[in-house]
Amino acid sequence: MNHPPPVSLAMIYSLFFRIGLFSFGGQLSSWIHREVVLVRGWMTNEEFLSGMALSQILPGVNSTNTAIFVGQRLRGAWGATAAIVAMLTGPFFAVILAAIFYQWIIGWYGIQSIMEGVAAVALGMLARLGISAGRGAAKGLAPALAMLATFIGVGVMRWPMLGVVAVVAPISVLVCYVQGRRHEG
Amino acid sequence: MKDENIYLALVTILAPLSIAAIGGATGIYAPLQHETVELRQWMTSREFIDLFAVSRLAPGPGSMLAPIIGWNVAGFSGALLATVALYLPSSVLCYGAARVWNRYRGKPWHRAIEAGLSPVAAGLIFSGILGLLRLGQTGPLSWFTVVLVAGLLMWRPKLHPLILIGCGALVFFLLHVVGA
């Protein structure tokens, strides 16, 4: 088993607290990817993406699962707890503030447009993560096909995600396994 | 309304949704509305829609609608309880999966799964973007913004996204003012 990189619980807490507070318009995973993989290098791109896929395959409310995965990988149970509690603290108090003042806020001029703009930028961040993930996938024909098949099945045809993943993922993994063995000789 | 325990009700609505909601955060909206508006009549449909809009103003996951509903029906303790009920079950499940997954790091088959799942993750990310763009009443401006922001971040990876979020809010607001 690899030794996890030396990341303290306090570092995990303060990073995820900021991610929670900054993530206007949602799309937490793109923020986590930026800070954990691109800026700090606590994880490799592939490690993060496979964790993200795992988080999305799991049932239920999964927008916070990536934080659990990263925290667990870095510092086990306490790392996961620090990450999720930190990430929800800011939004929790922000949403209560918003609840107190909501009738006033809702009357703001142009608030709908502002929110639409914020949401579009957050989606752009997610697209940047998608491009970076896609680049990694485009290394070979098989992963490129796996990416395309997932996108067409889930995104374009709107088939159930679990069914599409259940077909595409095993084939993709098997090809990687066979290629890995051949590579090692 | 019957004399029911409101805390117990919050837990029995949200804890199952934590695991059973289909489609992540967006999957909780419809069942939450059904429970809080139609079944229990804690609020009117109008109030629910307002709370939904307000929850999206705050940063964080889209599912922060749950604490705002807890706040509305039972104050601070309601908000806290709603948050724990919604996030704890799914978090425990994910923790278990992550633990098993990370235990086998380094094995050849683990590397194969990691390499094989990455392109699936990429496909899911693009599907999510397409789904969200189709969901909203978003115009071509949103599509254009998504492409522009992704391009800018690829070109200048150090650029802080908060700057872009601020610019996005400003541009959409100004276009609203001039009536575009």
CSV table of C-alpha atoms in Angstrom, one decimal:
chain,number,residue,atom,x,y,z
A,1,MET,CA,0.0,0.0,0.0
A,2,ASN,CA,1.3,3.5,-0.9
A,3,HIS,CA,1.9,6.0,1.9
A,4,PRO,CA,-0.5,8.9,1.6
A,5,PRO,CA,1.1,12.3,0.9
A,6,PRO,CA,1.7,14.3,4.1
A,7,VAL,CA,-1.4,16.4,4.3
A,8,SER,CA,-2.6,17.4,7.7
A,9,LEU,CA,-6.2,17.4,8.8
A,10,ALA,CA,-6.0,21.2,9.3
A,11,MET,CA,-4.9,21.6,5.7
A,12,ILE,CA,-7.8,19.4,4.5
A,13,TYR,CA,-10.3,21.3,6.7
A,14,SER,CA,-9.2,24.8,5.6
A,15,LEU,CA,-9.1,23.8,1.9
A,16,PHE,CA,-12.5,22.3,1.9
A,17,PHE,CA,-14.0,25.1,3.9
A,18,ARG,CA,-12.8,27.5,1.2
A,19,ILE,CA,-14.1,25.3,-1.6
A,20,GLY,CA,-17.6,25.2,0.1
A,21,LEU,CA,-17.6,28.9,0.5
A,22,PHE,CA,-16.4,29.7,-3.0
A,23,SER,CA,-18.5,27.3,-5.0
A,24,PHE,CA,-21.2,29.6,-6.2
A,25,GLY,CA,-23.4,28.0,-8.8
A,26,GLY,CA,-22.6,24.5,-7.6
A,27,GLN,CA,-20.2,22.0,-9.4
A,28,LEU,CA,-18.2,21.2,-6.3
A,29,SER,CA,-16.2,18.5,-8.1
A,30,SER,CA,-14.6,21.0,-10.5
A,31,TRP,CA,-13.4,23.1,-7.5
A,32,ILE,CA,-12.1,20.0,-5.7
A,33,HIS,CA,-10.2,18.9,-8.9
A,34,ARG,CA,-8.7,22.4,-9.4
A,35,GLU,CA,-7.5,22.7,-5.8
A,36,VAL,CA,-6.5,19.1,-5.0
A,37,VAL,CA,-5.0,18.0,-8.4
A,38,LEU,CA,-4.0,21.1,-10.3
A,39,VAL,CA,-2.9,23.5,-7.6
A,40,ARG,CA,-1.7,21.3,-4.8
A,41,GLY,CA,-0.9,18.0,-6.5
A,42,TRP,CA,-2.2,15.9,-3.6
A,43,MET,CA,-3.6,13.4,-6.1
A,44,THR,CA,-3.0,12.4,-9.7
A,45,ASN,CA,-5.6,13.2,-12.4
A,46,GLU,CA,-6.4,9.5,-12.9
A,47,GLU,CA,-6.7,8.8,-9.2
A,48,PHE,CA,-9.1,11.7,-8.8
A,49,LEU,CA,-11.2,10.9,-11.9
A,50,SER,CA,-11.7,7.2,-11.0
A,51,GLY,CA,-12.7,8.4,-7.5
A,52,MET,CA,-15.2,10.8,-9.1
A,53,ALA,CA,-16.6,8.0,-11.3
A,54,LEU,CA,-17.0,5.9,-8.2
A,55,SER,CA,-18.7,8.7,-6.4
A,56,GLN,CA,-21.2,9.2,-9.2
A,57,ILE,CA,-22.0,5.5,-9.6
A,58,LEU,CA,-22.9,5.3,-5.9
A,59,PRO,CA,-26.6,5.9,-5.3
A,60,GLY,CA,-28.1,9.0,-3.6
A,61,VAL,CA,-27.0,12.6,-3.1
A,62,ASN,CA,-23.6,12.4,-4.6
A,63,SER,CA,-22.4,15.9,-5.2
A,64,THR,CA,-20.4,15.7,-1.9
A,65,ASN,CA,-19.1,12.2,-2.4
A,66,THR,CA,-15.9,13.4,-4.2
A,67,ALA,CA,-14.9,15.3,-1.0
A,68,ILE,CA,-15.4,12.1,1.0
A,69,PHE,CA,-13.3,10.2,-1.5
A,70,VAL,CA,-10.4,12.7,-1.4
A,71,GLY,CA,-10.5,13.0,2.4
A,72,GLN,CA,-10.5,9.3,2.8
A,73,ARG,CA,-7.6,8.8,0.4
A,74,LEU,CA,-5.5,11.5,2.2
A,75,ARG,CA,-6.2,10.9,5.8
A,76,GLY,CA,-8.7,8.0,6.3
A,77,ALA,CA,-11.8,8.4,8.4
A,78,TRP,CA,-10.8,11.7,10.0
A,79,GLY,CA,-9.8,13.1,6.6
A,80,ALA,CA,-13.2,12.2,5.1
A,81,THR,CA,-15.0,13.7,8.1
A,82,ALA,CA,-12.9,16.9,8.0
A,83,ALA,CA,-13.5,17.3,4.2
A,84,ILE,CA,-17.3,16.9,4.3
A,85,VAL,CA,-17.9,18.9,7.5
A,86,ALA,CA,-15.6,21.7,6.2
A,87,MET,CA,-17.2,21.8,2.8
A,88,LEU,CA,-20.8,22.0,4.2
A,89,THR,CA,-20.1,24.6,7.0
A,90,GLY,CA,-19.9,27.7,4.8
A,91,PRO,CA,-22.9,26.8,2.6
A,92,PHE,CA,-24.9,25.8,5.6
A,93,PHE,CA,-24.6,29.3,7.2
A,94,ALA,CA,-24.9,31.0,3.9
A,95,VAL,CA,-28.1,29.2,3.1
A,96,ILE,CA,-29.6,30.1,6.5
A,97,LEU,CA,-28.7,33.8,6.0
A,98,ALA,CA,-30.4,33.6,2.6
A,99,ALA,CA,-33.4,32.0,4.2
A,100,ILE,CA,-33.7,34.9,6.7
A,101,PHE,CA,-33.5,37.5,4.1
A,102,TYR,CA,-35.1,35.7,1.2
A,103,GLN,CA,-38.1,37.9,0.6
A,104,TRP,CA,-35.8,40.9,0.4
A,105,ILE,CA,-33.3,39.1,-1.8
A,106,ILE,CA,-35.9,37.7,-4.2
A,107,GLY,CA,-37.0,41.3,-4.9
A,108,TRP,CA,-33.5,42.3,-6.1
A,109,TYR,CA,-33.5,43.7,-9.6
A,110,GLY,CA,-31.9,41.3,-12.1
A,111,ILE,CA,-31.2,38.6,-9.5
A,112,GLN,CA,-32.4,35.9,-11.9
A,113,SER,CA,-29.9,37.0,-14.6
A,114,ILE,CA,-27.1,37.1,-12.1
A,115,MET,CA,-27.8,33.6,-10.9
A,116,GLU,CA,-27.9,32.4,-14.5
A,117,GLY,CA,-24.5,34.0,-15.2
A,118,VAL,CA,-23.0,32.4,-12.1
A,119,ALA,CA,-24.4,29.0,-13.0
A,120,ALA,CA,-23.1,29.2,-16.5
A,121,VAL,CA,-19.5,30.0,-15.3
A,122,ALA,CA,-19.7,27.1,-12.8
A,123,LEU,CA,-20.7,24.8,-15.7
A,124,GLY,CA,-17.7,26.2,-17.7
A,125,MET,CA,-15.5,25.1,-14.8
A,126,LEU,CA,-17.0,21.7,-15.0
A,127,ALA,CA,-16.4,21.6,-18.8
A,128,ARG,CA,-12.7,22.5,-18.1
A,129,LEU,CA,-12.6,19.4,-15.9
A,130,GLY,CA,-14.3,17.4,-18.6
A,131,ILE,CA,-11.7,18.5,-21.2
A,132,SER,CA,-8.8,17.6,-18.9
A,133,ALA,CA,-10.4,14.2,-18.2
A,134,GLY,CA,-11.0,13.8,-22.0
A,135,ARG,CA,-7.4,14.5,-22.8
A,136,GLY,CA,-6.3,11.7,-20.6
A,137,ALA,CA,-8.9,9.4,-22.2
A,138,ALA,CA,-7.8,10.3,-25.7
A,139,LYS,CA,-4.5,8.5,-25.2
A,140,GLY,CA,-5.8,5.4,-26.8
A,141,LEU,CA,-8.6,4.3,-29.0
A,142,ALA,CA,-10.3,2.2,-26.4
A,143,PRO,CA,-10.6,4.9,-23.7
A,144,ALA,CA,-11.7,7.4,-26.3
A,145,LEU,CA,-14.5,5.0,-27.3
A,146,ALA,CA,-15.4,4.4,-23.7
A,147,MET,CA,-15.8,8.2,-23.1
A,148,LEU,CA,-17.8,8.7,-26.3
A,149,ALA,CA,-20.1,5.7,-25.5
A,150,THR,CA,-20.8,7.0,-22.0
A,151,PHE,CA,-21.5,10.5,-23.3
A,152,ILE,CA,-23.8,9.3,-26.1
A,153,GLY,CA,-25.6,6.8,-23.8
A,154,VAL,CA,-26.1,9.0,-20.8
A,155,GLY,CA,-25.9,12.5,-22.2
A,156,VAL,CA,-27.5,12.3,-25.7
A,157,MET,CA,-29.8,9.3,-25.5
A,158,ARG,CA,-30.6,9.9,-21.7
A,159,TRP,CA,-30.4,6.2,-20.9
A,160,PRO,CA,-30.2,5.3,-17.2
A,161,MET,CA,-26.6,6.0,-16.0
A,162,LEU,CA,-26.2,2.8,-14.1
A,163,GLY,CA,-27.1,0.7,-17.1
A,164,VAL,CA,-24.7,2.5,-19.4
A,165,VAL,CA,-21.9,2.4,-16.9
A,166,ALA,CA,-22.6,-1.3,-16.2
A,167,VAL,CA,-21.9,-2.1,-19.9
A,168,VAL,CA,-19.1,0.4,-20.8
A,169,ALA,CA,-17.0,0.3,-17.6
A,170,PRO,CA,-16.3,-3.5,-17.5
A,171,ILE,CA,-15.2,-3.4,-21.2
A,172,SER,CA,-13.0,-0.4,-20.6
A,173,VAL,CA,-11.4,-1.9,-17.5
A,174,LEU,CA,-10.8,-5.2,-19.2
A,175,VAL,CA,-9.1,-3.6,-22.2
A,176,CYS,CA,-6.9,-1.6,-19.7
A,177,TYR,CA,-6.1,-4.8,-17.8
A,178,VAL,CA,-5.1,-6.8,-20.9
A,179,GLN,CA,-3.0,-3.8,-22.2
A,180,GLY,CA,-1.4,-3.4,-18.8
A,181,ARG,CA,-0.3,-7.1,-18.7
A,182,ARG,CA,1.0,-6.9,-22.3
A,183,HIS,CA,2.9,-3.8,-21.4
A,184,GLU,CA,4.5,-5.5,-18.4
A,185,GLY,CA,5.4,-8.4,-20.7
B,1,MET,CA,-51.6,19.6,10.5
B,2,LYS,CA,-51.5,16.7,12.8
B,3,ASP,CA,-49.5,16.9,16.0
B,4,GLU,CA,-46.5,15.2,14.6
B,5,ASN,CA,-42.9,15.4,15.7
B,6,ILE,CA,-41.4,17.7,13.1
B,7,TYR,CA,-37.8,16.5,13.8
B,8,LEU,CA,-38.7,12.9,13.3
B,9,ALA,CA,-40.5,13.9,10.1
B,10,LEU,CA,-37.4,15.7,8.7
B,11,VAL,CA,-35.3,12.6,9.3
B,12,THR,CA,-37.8,10.2,7.8
B,13,ILE,CA,-38.1,12.3,4.7
B,14,LEU,CA,-34.4,13.1,4.2
B,15,ALA,CA,-32.4,10.1,5.4
B,16,PRO,CA,-34.0,7.7,2.7
B,17,LEU,CA,-33.5,10.4,0.0
B,18,SER,CA,-29.8,10.5,0.9
B,19,ILE,CA,-29.4,7.1,-0.6
B,20,ALA,CA,-32.4,6.7,-2.8
B,21,ALA,CA,-32.5,9.9,-4.7
B,22,ILE,CA,-31.9,9.3,-8.4
B,23,GLY,CA,-29.7,11.7,-10.3
B,24,GLY,CA,-27.8,13.3,-7.4
B,25,ALA,CA,-28.8,16.7,-6.0
B,26,THR,CA,-31.4,17.4,-8.6
B,27,GLY,CA,-33.1,14.1,-7.7
B,28,ILE,CA,-34.2,15.4,-4.3
B,29,TYR,CA,-36.3,18.4,-5.6
B,30,ALA,CA,-39.4,16.6,-6.7
B,31,PRO,CA,-39.7,14.2,-3.7
B,32,LEU,CA,-39.0,17.0,-1.3
B,33,GLN,CA,-41.7,19.1,-2.9
B,34,HIS,CA,-44.2,16.2,-2.7
B,35,GLU,CA,-43.5,15.6,1.0
B,36,THR,CA,-43.3,19.2,2.2
B,37,VAL,CA,-46.0,20.8,0.1
B,38,GLU,CA,-48.6,18.1,-0.8
B,39,LEU,CA,-48.4,15.5,2.0
B,40,ARG,CA,-47.5,17.5,5.1
B,41,GLN,CA,-48.5,21.0,3.9
B,42,TRP,CA,-45.6,22.7,5.7
B,43,MET,CA,-45.6,25.4,3.1
B,44,THR,CA,-47.3,26.5,-0.1
B,45,SER,CA,-46.0,25.7,-3.6
B,46,ARG,CA,-45.0,29.3,-4.0
B,47,GLU,CA,-43.0,29.2,-0.8
B,48,PHE,CA,-41.3,26.1,-1.9
B,49,ILE,CA,-40.3,27.6,-5.2
B,50,ASP,CA,-39.0,30.7,-3.5
B,51,LEU,CA,-36.9,28.6,-1.0
B,52,PHE,CA,-35.5,26.6,-4.0
B,53,ALA,CA,-34.5,29.8,-5.7
B,54,VAL,CA,-32.9,31.1,-2.5
B,55,SER,CA,-31.0,27.9,-1.9
B,56,ARG,CA,-29.3,28.3,-5.2
B,57,LEU,CA,-28.0,31.7,-4.3
B,58,ALA,CA,-25.8,30.3,-1.7
B,59,PRO,CA,-22.6,28.5,-2.5
B,60,GLY,CA,-22.2,24.7,-2.1
B,61,PRO,CA,-24.1,21.7,-3.4
B,62,GLY,CA,-27.5,22.1,-5.0
B,63,SER,CA,-28.9,19.9,-2.2
B,64,MET,CA,-28.6,22.7,0.3
B,65,LEU,CA,-32.3,23.1,-0.2
B,66,ALA,CA,-32.7,20.5,2.6
B,67,PRO,CA,-31.3,22.7,5.4
B,68,ILE,CA,-33.3,25.7,4.2
B,69,ILE,CA,-36.5,23.6,4.5
B,70,GLY,CA,-35.4,22.4,8.0
B,71,TRP,CA,-34.8,26.1,9.0
B,72,ASN,CA,-38.1,27.1,7.7
B,73,VAL,CA,-40.1,24.5,9.7
B,74,ALA,CA,-38.0,24.1,12.8
B,75,GLY,CA,-35.3,26.8,13.1
B,76,PHE,CA,-31.6,26.2,13.6
B,77,SER,CA,-31.9,22.7,15.0
B,78,GLY,CA,-34.2,21.8,12.1
B,79,ALA,CA,-31.6,23.0,9.6
B,80,LEU,CA,-28.8,21.1,11.4
B,81,LEU,CA,-30.8,17.9,11.6
B,82,ALA,CA,-31.9,18.2,8.0
B,83,THR,CA,-28.2,18.5,6.9
B,84,VAL,CA,-27.1,15.5,8.9
B,85,ALA,CA,-30.1,13.4,7.7
B,86,LEU,CA,-29.4,14.2,4.1
B,87,TYR,CA,-25.6,13.9,4.0
B,88,LEU,CA,-24.8,11.3,6.6
B,89,PRO,CA,-26.1,8.1,5.0
B,90,SER,CA,-24.7,8.8,1.5
B,91,SER,CA,-21.4,9.9,3.1
B,92,VAL,CA,-21.0,6.7,5.1
B,93,LEU,CA,-21.8,4.6,2.0
B,94,CYS,CA,-19.2,6.6,0.0
B,95,TYR,CA,-16.6,6.3,2.8
B,96,GLY,CA,-17.0,2.5,2.8
B,97,ALA,CA,-16.6,2.3,-0.9
B,98,ALA,CA,-13.6,4.7,-0.9
B,99,ARG,CA,-11.9,2.7,1.9
B,100,VAL,CA,-12.3,-0.6,0.1
B,101,TRP,CA,-11.2,1.0,-3.2
B,102,ASN,CA,-8.1,2.7,-1.7
B,103,ARG,CA,-7.0,-0.4,0.2
B,104,TYR,CA,-6.1,-2.2,-3.0
B,105,ARG,CA,-4.1,0.6,-4.5
B,106,GLY,CA,-1.1,-0.6,-6.4
B,107,LYS,CA,-2.5,-3.9,-7.5
B,108,PRO,CA,-2.5,-4.4,-11.3
B,109,TRP,CA,-6.2,-4.9,-11.5
B,110,HIS,CA,-6.7,-1.7,-9.4
B,111,ARG,CA,-4.6,0.2,-11.9
B,112,ALA,CA,-6.7,-1.3,-14.7
B,113,ILE,CA,-10.0,-0.2,-13.0
B,114,GLU,CA,-8.6,3.3,-12.3
B,115,ALA,CA,-7.5,3.7,-16.0
B,116,GLY,CA,-10.7,2.2,-17.3
B,117,LEU,CA,-13.0,4.3,-15.1
B,118,SER,CA,-11.3,7.6,-16.0
B,119,PRO,CA,-12.8,7.9,-19.5
B,120,VAL,CA,-16.2,6.9,-18.1
B,121,ALA,CA,-15.9,9.7,-15.6
B,122,ALA,CA,-15.1,12.1,-18.5
B,123,GLY,CA,-18.2,10.9,-20.4
B,124,LEU,CA,-20.4,11.4,-17.3
B,125,ILE,CA,-19.0,14.9,-16.8
B,126,PHE,CA,-20.0,15.9,-20.4
B,127,SER,CA,-23.4,14.2,-19.9
B,128,GLY,CA,-23.9,16.3,-16.8
B,129,ILE,CA,-23.1,19.5,-18.6
B,130,LEU,CA,-25.4,18.7,-21.4
B,131,GLY,CA,-28.2,17.7,-19.0
B,132,LEU,CA,-27.9,20.9,-17.0
B,133,LEU,CA,-27.9,23.1,-20.1
B,134,ARG,CA,-31.0,21.3,-21.4
B,135,LEU,CA,-32.7,21.5,-18.0
B,136,GLY,CA,-32.7,25.2,-17.6
B,137,GLN,CA,-34.3,27.9,-19.7
B,138,THR,CA,-30.7,28.7,-20.7
B,139,GLY,CA,-30.2,30.6,-23.9
B,140,PRO,CA,-27.2,30.7,-26.3
B,141,LEU,CA,-25.5,33.1,-23.9
B,142,SER,CA,-25.1,30.3,-21.3
B,143,TRP,CA,-23.7,27.9,-23.9
B,144,PHE,CA,-21.3,30.6,-25.1
B,145,THR,CA,-20.2,31.3,-21.5
B,146,VAL,CA,-19.6,27.6,-20.8
B,147,VAL,CA,-17.3,27.3,-23.8
B,148,LEU,CA,-15.5,30.6,-23.1
B,149,VAL,CA,-14.9,29.8,-19.4
B,150,ALA,CA,-13.6,26.3,-20.2
B,151,GLY,CA,-11.3,27.8,-22.8
B,152,LEU,CA,-10.0,30.6,-20.5
B,153,LEU,CA,-9.2,28.1,-17.7
B,154,MET,CA,-7.4,25.8,-20.1
B,155,TRP,CA,-5.3,28.7,-21.4
B,156,ARG,CA,-4.7,30.2,-17.9
B,157,PRO,CA,-4.9,27.5,-15.3
B,158,LYS,CA,-3.9,29.8,-12.5
B,159,LEU,CA,-6.8,32.1,-13.1
B,160,HIS,CA,-9.0,32.1,-10.0
B,161,PRO,CA,-12.5,31.0,-10.9
B,162,LEU,CA,-14.1,33.5,-8.4
B,163,ILE,CA,-12.9,36.3,-10.8
B,164,LEU,CA,-14.8,34.5,-13.6
B,165,ILE,CA,-17.9,34.0,-11.5
B,166,GLY,CA,-17.9,37.7,-10.7
B,167,CYS,CA,-17.5,38.6,-14.3
B,168,GLY,CA,-20.2,36.2,-15.3
B,169,ALA,CA,-22.7,37.7,-12.8
B,170,LEU,CA,-21.8,41.2,-14.0
B,171,VAL,CA,-22.1,40.5,-17.7
B,172,PHE,CA,-25.5,38.7,-17.3
B,173,PHE,CA,-26.7,41.5,-15.1
B,174,LEU,CA,-25.7,44.2,-17.6
B,175,LEU,CA,-27.3,42.3,-20.5
B,176,HIS,CA,-30.5,42.1,-18.4
B,177,VAL,CA,-30.3,45.9,-17.8
B,178,VAL,CA,-30.0,46.7,-21.5
B,179,GLY,CA,-32.7,44.2,-22.2
B,180,ALA,CA,-30.8,41.7,-24.4
